Tab-separated table of C-alpha atoms and ligand atoms in Angstrom:
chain	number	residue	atom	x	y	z
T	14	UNK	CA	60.142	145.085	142.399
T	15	UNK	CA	63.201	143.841	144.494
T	16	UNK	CA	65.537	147.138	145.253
T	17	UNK	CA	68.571	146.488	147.887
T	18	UNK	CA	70.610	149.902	148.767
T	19	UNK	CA	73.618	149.597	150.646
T	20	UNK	CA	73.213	145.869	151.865
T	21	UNK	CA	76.172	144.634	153.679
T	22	UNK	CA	76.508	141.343	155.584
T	23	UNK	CA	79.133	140.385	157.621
T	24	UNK	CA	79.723	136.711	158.835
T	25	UNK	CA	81.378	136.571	162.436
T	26	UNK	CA	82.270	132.521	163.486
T	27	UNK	CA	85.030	132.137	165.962
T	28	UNK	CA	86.409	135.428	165.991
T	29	UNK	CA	86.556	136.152	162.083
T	30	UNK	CA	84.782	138.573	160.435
T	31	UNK	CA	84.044	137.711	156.883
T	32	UNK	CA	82.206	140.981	154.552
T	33	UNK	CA	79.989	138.945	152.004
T	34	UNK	CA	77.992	141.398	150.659
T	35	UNK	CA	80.159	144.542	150.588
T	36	UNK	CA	77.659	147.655	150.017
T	37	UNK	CA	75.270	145.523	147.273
T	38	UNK	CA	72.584	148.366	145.474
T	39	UNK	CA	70.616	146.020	143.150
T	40	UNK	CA	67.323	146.888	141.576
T	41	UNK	CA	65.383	144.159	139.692
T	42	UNK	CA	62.262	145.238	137.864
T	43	UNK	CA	58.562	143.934	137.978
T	44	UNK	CA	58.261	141.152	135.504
T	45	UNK	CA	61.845	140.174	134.248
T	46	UNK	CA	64.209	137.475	134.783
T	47	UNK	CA	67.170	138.746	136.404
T	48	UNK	CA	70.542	137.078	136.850
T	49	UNK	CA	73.298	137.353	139.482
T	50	UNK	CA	76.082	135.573	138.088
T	51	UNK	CA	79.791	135.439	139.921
T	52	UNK	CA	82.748	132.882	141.195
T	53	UNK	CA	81.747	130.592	144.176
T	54	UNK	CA	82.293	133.025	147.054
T	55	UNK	CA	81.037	135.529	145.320
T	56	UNK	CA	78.159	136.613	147.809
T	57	UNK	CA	75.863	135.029	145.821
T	58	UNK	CA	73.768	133.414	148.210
T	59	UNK	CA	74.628	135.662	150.654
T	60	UNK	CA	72.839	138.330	148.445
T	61	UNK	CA	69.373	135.944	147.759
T	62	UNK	CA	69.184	135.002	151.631
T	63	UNK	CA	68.987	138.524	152.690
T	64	UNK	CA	66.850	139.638	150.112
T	65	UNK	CA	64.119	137.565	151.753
T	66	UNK	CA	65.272	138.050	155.143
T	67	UNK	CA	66.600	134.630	155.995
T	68	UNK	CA	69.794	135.978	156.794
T	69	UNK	CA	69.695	139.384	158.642
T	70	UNK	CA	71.511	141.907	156.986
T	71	UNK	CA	73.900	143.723	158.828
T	72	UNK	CA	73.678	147.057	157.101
T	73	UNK	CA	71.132	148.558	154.603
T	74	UNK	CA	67.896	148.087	153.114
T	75	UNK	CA	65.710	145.480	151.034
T	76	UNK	CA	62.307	146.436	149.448
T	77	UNK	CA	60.253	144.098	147.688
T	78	UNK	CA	56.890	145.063	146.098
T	79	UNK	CA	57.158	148.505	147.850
T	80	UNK	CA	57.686	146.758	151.655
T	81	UNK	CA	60.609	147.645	153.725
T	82	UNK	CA	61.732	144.766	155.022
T	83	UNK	CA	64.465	145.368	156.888
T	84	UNK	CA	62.003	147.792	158.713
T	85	UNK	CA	60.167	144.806	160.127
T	86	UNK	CA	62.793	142.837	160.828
T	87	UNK	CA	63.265	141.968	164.629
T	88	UNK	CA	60.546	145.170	165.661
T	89	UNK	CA	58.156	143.226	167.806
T	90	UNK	CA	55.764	140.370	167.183
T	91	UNK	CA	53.345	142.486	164.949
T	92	UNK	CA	55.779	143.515	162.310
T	93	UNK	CA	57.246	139.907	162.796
T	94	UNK	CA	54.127	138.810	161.097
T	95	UNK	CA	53.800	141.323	158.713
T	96	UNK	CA	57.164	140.435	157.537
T	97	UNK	CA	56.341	136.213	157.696
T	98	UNK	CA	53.543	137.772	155.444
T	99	UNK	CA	55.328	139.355	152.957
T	100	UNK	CA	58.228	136.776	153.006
T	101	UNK	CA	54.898	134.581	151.990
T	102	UNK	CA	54.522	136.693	148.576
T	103	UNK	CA	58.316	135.456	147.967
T	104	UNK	CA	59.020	132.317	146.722
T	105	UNK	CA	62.463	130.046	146.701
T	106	UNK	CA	63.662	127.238	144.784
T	107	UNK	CA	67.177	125.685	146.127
T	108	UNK	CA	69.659	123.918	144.609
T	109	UNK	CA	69.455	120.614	146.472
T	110	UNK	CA	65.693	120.865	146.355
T	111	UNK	CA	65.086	120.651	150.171
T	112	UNK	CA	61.804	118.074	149.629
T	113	UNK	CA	60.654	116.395	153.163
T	114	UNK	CA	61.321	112.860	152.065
T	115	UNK	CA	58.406	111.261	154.861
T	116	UNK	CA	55.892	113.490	153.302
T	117	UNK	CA	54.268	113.005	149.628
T	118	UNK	CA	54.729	115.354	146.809
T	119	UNK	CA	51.615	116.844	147.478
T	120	UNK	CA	52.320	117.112	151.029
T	121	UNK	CA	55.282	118.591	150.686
T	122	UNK	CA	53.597	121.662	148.126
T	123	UNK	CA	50.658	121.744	151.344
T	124	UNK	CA	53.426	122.519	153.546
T	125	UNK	CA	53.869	126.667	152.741
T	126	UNK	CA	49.857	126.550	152.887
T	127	UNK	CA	49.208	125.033	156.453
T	128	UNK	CA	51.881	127.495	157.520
T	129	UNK	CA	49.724	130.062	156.424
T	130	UNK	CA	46.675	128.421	157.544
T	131	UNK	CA	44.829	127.446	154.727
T	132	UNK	CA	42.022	124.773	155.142
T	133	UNK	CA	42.671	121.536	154.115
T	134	UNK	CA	39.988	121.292	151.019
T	135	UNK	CA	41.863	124.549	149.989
T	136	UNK	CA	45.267	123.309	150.125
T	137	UNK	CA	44.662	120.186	148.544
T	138	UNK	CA	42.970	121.818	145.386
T	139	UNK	CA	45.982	124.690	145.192
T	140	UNK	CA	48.659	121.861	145.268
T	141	UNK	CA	46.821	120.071	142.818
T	142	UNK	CA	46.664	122.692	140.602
T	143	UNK	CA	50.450	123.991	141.279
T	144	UNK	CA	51.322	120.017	140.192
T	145	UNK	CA	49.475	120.488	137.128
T	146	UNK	CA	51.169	123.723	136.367
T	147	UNK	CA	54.318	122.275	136.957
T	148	UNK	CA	53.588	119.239	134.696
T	149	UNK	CA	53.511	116.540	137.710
T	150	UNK	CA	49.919	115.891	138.241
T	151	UNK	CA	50.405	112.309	137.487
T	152	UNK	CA	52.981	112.213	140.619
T	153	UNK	CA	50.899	113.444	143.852
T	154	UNK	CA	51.162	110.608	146.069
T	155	UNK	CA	54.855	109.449	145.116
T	156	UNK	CA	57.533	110.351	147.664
T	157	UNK	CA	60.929	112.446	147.078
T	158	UNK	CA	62.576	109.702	146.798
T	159	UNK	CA	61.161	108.456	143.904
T	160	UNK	CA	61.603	111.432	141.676
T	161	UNK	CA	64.300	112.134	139.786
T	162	UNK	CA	66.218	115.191	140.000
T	163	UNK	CA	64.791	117.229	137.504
T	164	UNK	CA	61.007	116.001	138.929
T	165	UNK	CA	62.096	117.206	142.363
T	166	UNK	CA	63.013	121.112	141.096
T	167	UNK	CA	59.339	121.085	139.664
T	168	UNK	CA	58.184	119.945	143.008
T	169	UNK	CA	60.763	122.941	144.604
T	170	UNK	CA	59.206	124.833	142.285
T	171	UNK	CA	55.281	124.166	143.120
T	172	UNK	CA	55.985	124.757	146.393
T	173	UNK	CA	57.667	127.940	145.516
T	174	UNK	CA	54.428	128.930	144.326
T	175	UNK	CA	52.190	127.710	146.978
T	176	UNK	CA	51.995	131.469	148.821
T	177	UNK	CA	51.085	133.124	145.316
T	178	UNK	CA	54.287	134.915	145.254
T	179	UNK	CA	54.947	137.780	142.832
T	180	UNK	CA	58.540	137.198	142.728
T	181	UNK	CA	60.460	133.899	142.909
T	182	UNK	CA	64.266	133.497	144.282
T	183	UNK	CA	66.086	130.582	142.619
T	184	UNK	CA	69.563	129.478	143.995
T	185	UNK	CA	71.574	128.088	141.642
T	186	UNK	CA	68.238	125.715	141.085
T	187	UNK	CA	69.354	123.729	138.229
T	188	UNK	CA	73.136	123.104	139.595
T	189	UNK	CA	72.609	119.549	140.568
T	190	UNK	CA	71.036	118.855	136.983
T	191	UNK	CA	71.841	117.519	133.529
T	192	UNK	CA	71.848	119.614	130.499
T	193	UNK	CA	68.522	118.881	129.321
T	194	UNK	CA	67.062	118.614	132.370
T	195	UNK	CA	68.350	121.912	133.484
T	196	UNK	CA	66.699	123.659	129.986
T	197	UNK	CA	63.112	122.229	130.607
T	198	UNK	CA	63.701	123.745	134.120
T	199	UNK	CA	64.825	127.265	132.859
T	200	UNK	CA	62.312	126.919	130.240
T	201	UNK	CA	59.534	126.437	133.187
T	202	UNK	CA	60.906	129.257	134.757
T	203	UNK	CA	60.615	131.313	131.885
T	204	UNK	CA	57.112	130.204	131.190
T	205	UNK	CA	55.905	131.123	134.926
T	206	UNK	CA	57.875	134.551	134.551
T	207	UNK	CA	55.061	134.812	131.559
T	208	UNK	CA	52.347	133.360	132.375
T	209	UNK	CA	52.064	134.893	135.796
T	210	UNK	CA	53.426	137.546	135.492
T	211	UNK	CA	56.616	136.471	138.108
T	212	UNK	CA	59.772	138.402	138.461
T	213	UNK	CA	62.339	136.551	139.062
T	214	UNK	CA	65.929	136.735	140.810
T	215	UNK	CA	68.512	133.725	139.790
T	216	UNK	CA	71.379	133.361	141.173
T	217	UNK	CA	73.696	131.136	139.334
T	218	UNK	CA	77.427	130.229	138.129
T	219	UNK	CA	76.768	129.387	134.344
T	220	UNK	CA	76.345	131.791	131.967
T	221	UNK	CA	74.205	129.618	129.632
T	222	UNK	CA	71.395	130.065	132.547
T	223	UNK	CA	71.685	134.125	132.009
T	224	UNK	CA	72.206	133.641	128.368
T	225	UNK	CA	69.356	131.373	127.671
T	226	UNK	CA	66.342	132.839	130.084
T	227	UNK	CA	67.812	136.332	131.518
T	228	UNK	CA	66.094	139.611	130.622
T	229	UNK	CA	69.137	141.595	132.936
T	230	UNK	CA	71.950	140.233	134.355
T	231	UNK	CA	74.594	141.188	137.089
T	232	UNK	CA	78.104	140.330	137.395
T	233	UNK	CA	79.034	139.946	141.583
T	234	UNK	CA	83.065	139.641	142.479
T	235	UNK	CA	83.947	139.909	146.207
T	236	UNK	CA	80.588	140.524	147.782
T	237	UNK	CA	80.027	143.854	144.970
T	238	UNK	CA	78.223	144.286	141.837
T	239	UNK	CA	80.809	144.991	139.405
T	240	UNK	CA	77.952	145.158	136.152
T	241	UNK	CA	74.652	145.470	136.282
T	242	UNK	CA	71.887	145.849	133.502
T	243	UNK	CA	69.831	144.389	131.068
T	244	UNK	CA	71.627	141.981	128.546
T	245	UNK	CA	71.206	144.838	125.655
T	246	UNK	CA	72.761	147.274	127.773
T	247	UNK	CA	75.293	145.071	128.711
T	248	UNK	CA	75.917	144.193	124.968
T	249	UNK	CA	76.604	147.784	124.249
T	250	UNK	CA	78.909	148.406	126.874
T	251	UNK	CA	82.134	148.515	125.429
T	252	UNK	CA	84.847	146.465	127.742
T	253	UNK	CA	82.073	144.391	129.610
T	254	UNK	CA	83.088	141.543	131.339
T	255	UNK	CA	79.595	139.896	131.147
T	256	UNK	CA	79.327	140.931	127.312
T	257	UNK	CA	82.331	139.179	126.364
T	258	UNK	CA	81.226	136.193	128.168
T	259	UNK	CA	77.458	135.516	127.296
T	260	UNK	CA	78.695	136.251	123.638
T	261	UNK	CA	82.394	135.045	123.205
T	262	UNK	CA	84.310	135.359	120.042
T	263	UNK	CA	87.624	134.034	119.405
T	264	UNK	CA	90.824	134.556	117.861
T	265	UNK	CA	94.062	137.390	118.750
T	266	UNK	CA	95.961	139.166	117.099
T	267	UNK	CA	98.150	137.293	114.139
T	268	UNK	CA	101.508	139.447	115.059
T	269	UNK	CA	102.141	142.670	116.203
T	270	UNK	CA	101.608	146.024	115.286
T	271	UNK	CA	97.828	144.498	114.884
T	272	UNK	CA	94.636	146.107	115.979
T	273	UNK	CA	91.819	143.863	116.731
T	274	UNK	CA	88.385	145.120	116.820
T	275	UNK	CA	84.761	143.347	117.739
T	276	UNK	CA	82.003	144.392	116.063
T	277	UNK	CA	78.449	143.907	117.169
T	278	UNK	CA	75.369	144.292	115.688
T	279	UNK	CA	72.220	143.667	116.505
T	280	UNK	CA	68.682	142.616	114.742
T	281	UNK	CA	68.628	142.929	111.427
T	282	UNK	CA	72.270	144.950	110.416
T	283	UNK	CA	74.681	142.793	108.762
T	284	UNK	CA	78.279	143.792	108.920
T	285	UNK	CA	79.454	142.294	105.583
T	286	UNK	CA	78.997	144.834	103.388
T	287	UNK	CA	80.088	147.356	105.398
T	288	UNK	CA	83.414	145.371	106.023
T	289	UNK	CA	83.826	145.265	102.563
T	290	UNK	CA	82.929	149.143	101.967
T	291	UNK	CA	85.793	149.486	104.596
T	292	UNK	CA	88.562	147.694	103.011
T	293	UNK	CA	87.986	149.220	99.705
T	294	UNK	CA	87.341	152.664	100.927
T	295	UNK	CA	90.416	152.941	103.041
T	296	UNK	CA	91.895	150.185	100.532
T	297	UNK	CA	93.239	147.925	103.478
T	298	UNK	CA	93.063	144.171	104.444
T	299	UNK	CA	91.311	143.229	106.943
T	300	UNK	CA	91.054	139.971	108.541
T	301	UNK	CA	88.335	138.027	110.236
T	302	UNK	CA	89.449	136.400	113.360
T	303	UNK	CA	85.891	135.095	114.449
T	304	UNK	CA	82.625	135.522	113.974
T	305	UNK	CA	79.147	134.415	115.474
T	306	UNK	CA	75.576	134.815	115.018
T	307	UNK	CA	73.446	133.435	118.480
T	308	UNK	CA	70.322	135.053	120.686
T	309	UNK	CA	71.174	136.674	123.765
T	310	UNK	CA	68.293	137.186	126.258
T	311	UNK	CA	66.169	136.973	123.695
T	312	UNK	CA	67.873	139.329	121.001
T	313	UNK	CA	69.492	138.408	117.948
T	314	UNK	CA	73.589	139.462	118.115
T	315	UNK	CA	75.929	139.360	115.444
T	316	UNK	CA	80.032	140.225	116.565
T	317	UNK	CA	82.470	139.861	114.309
T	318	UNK	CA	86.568	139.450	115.715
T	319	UNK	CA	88.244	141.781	113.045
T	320	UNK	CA	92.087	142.454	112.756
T	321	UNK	CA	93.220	145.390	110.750
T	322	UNK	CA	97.307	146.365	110.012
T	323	UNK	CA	98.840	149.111	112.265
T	324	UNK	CA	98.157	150.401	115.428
T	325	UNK	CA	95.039	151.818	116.948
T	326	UNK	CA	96.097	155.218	116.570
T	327	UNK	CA	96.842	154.523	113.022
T	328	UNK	CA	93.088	153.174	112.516
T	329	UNK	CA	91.465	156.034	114.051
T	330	UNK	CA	89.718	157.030	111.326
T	331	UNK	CA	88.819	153.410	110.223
T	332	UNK	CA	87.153	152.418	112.986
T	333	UNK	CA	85.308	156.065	113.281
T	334	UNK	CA	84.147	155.081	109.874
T	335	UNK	CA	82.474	151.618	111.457
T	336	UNK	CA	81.188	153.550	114.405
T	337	UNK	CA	79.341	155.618	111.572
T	338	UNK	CA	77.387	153.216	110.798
T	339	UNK	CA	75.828	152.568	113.660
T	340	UNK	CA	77.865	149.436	114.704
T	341	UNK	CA	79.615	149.195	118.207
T	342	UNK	CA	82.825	149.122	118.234
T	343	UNK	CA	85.042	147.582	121.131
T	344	UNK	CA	88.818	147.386	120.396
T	345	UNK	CA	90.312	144.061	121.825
T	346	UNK	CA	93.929	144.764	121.079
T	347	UNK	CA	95.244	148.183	120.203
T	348	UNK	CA	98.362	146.411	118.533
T	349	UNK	CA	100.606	148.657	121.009
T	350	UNK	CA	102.878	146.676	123.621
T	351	UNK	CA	102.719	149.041	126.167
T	352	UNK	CA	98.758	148.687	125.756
T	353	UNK	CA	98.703	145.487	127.264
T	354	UNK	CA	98.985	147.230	130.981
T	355	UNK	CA	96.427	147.648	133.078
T	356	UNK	CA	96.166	151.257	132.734
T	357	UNK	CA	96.930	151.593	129.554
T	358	UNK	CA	94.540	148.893	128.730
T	359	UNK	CA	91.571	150.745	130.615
T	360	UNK	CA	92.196	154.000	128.968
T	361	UNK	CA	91.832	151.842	125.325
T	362	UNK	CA	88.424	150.280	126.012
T	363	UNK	CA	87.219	154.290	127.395
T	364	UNK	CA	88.847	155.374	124.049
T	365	UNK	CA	86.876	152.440	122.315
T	366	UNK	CA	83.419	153.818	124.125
T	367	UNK	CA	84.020	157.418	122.494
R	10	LIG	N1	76.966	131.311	157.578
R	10	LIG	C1	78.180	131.763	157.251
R	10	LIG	N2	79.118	131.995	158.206
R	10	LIG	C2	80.337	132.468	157.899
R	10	LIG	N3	80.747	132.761	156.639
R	10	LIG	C3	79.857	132.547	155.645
R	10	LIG	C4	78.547	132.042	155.894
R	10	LIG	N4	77.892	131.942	154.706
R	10	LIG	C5	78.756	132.368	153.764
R	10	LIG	N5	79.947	132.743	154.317
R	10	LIG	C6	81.100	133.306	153.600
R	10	LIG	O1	80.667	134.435	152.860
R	10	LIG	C7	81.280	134.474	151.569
R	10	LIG	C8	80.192	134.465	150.492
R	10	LIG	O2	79.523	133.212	150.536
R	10	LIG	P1	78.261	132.857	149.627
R	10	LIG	O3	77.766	131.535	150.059
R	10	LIG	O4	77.312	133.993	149.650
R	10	LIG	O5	78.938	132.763	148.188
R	10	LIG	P2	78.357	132.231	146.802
R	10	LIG	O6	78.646	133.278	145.802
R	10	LIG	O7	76.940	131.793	146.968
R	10	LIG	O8	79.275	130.953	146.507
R	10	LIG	P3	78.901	129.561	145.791
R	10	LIG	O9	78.906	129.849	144.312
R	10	LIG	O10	80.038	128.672	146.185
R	10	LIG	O11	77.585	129.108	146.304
R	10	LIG	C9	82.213	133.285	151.523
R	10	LIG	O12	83.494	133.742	151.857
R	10	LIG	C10	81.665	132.354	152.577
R	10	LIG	O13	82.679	131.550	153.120
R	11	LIG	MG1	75.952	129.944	146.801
């Protein structure tokens, strides 16, 4: 639905060049929830302006529902309004809301339509109808101002909708929110995704948002995409960055010549008894570090921290035993000193992906 190859923007002010998005190749599908997560500076925003063209990119491409976009951009006043057209079909939710305080909240859901030059009778019944999807019906005439925050994102969001978009852009929408305001905001999110059939590109900071309503997620660090894919994918990667932090377990290794192993499962397995089968089979302790049960984009996960004695190479064949079984297998800590460099380090989680 939303495919960027090779997008690059650079930012030139005063005689500085700054490279935000550094070669970004992103593909979000028709009818999921997708999630850019990464450190302020990221490219973040960078990435959701120029997927809808507010910000010109200054190298590659952006398609959305099969349209070139960067074809029509700046080519001429006819593909100027083809491309105000399709920019229509693409909706955007802020962070700070960006509500025109003199006009009502029904005025300010009209606005998108006169733009497009809808009649009034016509925009009056779809912003009536966008409140009432949005669960503000009861607040038409009030102004901005007497909202509160988490009122203000469903107006964002109604107005979002106004152009009948099949994909919605939301930057960092519920940032300025509470806790439980921001979940009955993800939660509408989700249930637009559904009901409409919406796909959906978030940009955000907190994992929770990716955990709680993202069917794929990507991980951005210094204008790249470092991880991409969809939160089960991600879950079986061994050595993921976004893995480990949408399911965290804790706990290192008690001394050394330890090796500490996560084990995830997922659905219905249960690890116990095959923990058990393990120590008695190879007849050696094992220790559990951590363990946690949660859903994940939707799945269930199970990991489980595990420490066993010796090495990694001395556990070889223990931990080919729990790869056996169908469990995935990422070792934290190979128990090894010299493991704990960089190299060394990458070499262990490749050896853990065997
Ligand atoms: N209009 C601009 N002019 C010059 N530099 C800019 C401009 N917009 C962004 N930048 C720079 O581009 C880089 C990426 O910024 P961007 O706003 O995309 O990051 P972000 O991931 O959204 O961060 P945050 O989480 O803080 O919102 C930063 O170094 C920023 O200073
Ligand atoms: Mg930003």
């Amino acid at each position: 639905m939303i495919t960027t190859s090779g997008l690059t923007k650079v930012y030139r002010s005063r005689g500085r060049e700054v490279t935000a998005l550094d070669g970004v190749d992103l593909h979000v599908r028709e009818g999921e929830v997708f999630g850019v997560i990464g450190q302020s500076g990221a490219g973040k925003s960078s990435l959701i302006r120029c997927v809808n063209l507010l910000e010109r990119p200054t190298s590659g491409t952006v398609t959305v529902a099969g349209r070139d976009l960067t074809a029509l951009a700046g080519r001429g006043p006819r593909a100027g309004r083809e491309l105000r057209q399709a920019r229509s079909r693409i909706g955007m939710v802020f962070q700070h809301f960006n509500l025109l305080s003199s006009r009502t909240v029904r005025d300010n859901v009209e606005l998108p339509l006169e733009i497009l030059g809808a009649s009034g009778r016509e925009r009056s019944r779809r912003a009536l109808e966008l409140l009432d999807l949005v669960g503000l019906a009861d607040k038409a005439g009030a102004y901005p101002a007497q909202l509160s925050g988490g009122q203000k994102q469903r107006v964002g969001i109604a107005r979002a909708l106004a152009g009948d978009p099949k994909v919605l852009l939301s930057d960092e929408a519920t940032s300025a929110l509470d806790p439980e305001t921001t979940r009955s905001i993800l939660q509408l999110l989700r249930d637009l995704n559904r009901q409409l059939g919406l796909t959906v590109l978030l940009i955000t900071h907190e994992m929770d948002v990716v955990k709680s309503i993202c069917d794929s997620a990507a991980l951005m660090e210094k204008g790249r995409i470092v991880e991409s894919g969809t939160v089960s994918e991600l879950l079986a990667t061994p050595g993921s960055q976004l893995a480990a932090a949408l399911f965290p377990v804790g706990g290192d290794a008690t001394g050394e010549d330890r090796t500490v192993v996560d084990v995830t499962f997922h659905g219905e397995a249960a690890t116990q008894p095959v923990i058990s089968q393990l120590a008695r089979t190879y007849n050696i302790d094992i220790s559990i570090l951590g363990a946690a049960i949660d859903t994940v984009g939707g799945l269930q996960v199970g990991r489980m921290r595990i420490e066993l004695p010796g090495r990694y190479e001395d556990n070889v064949v223990p931990i080919g035993f729990l790869r056996e079984q169908g469990l995935q297998i990422d070792v934290v800590d190979g128990g090894d000193h010299a493991a704990d460099a960089p190299a060394d380090r990458a070499l262990l989680v490749k050896e853990g992906a065997k």
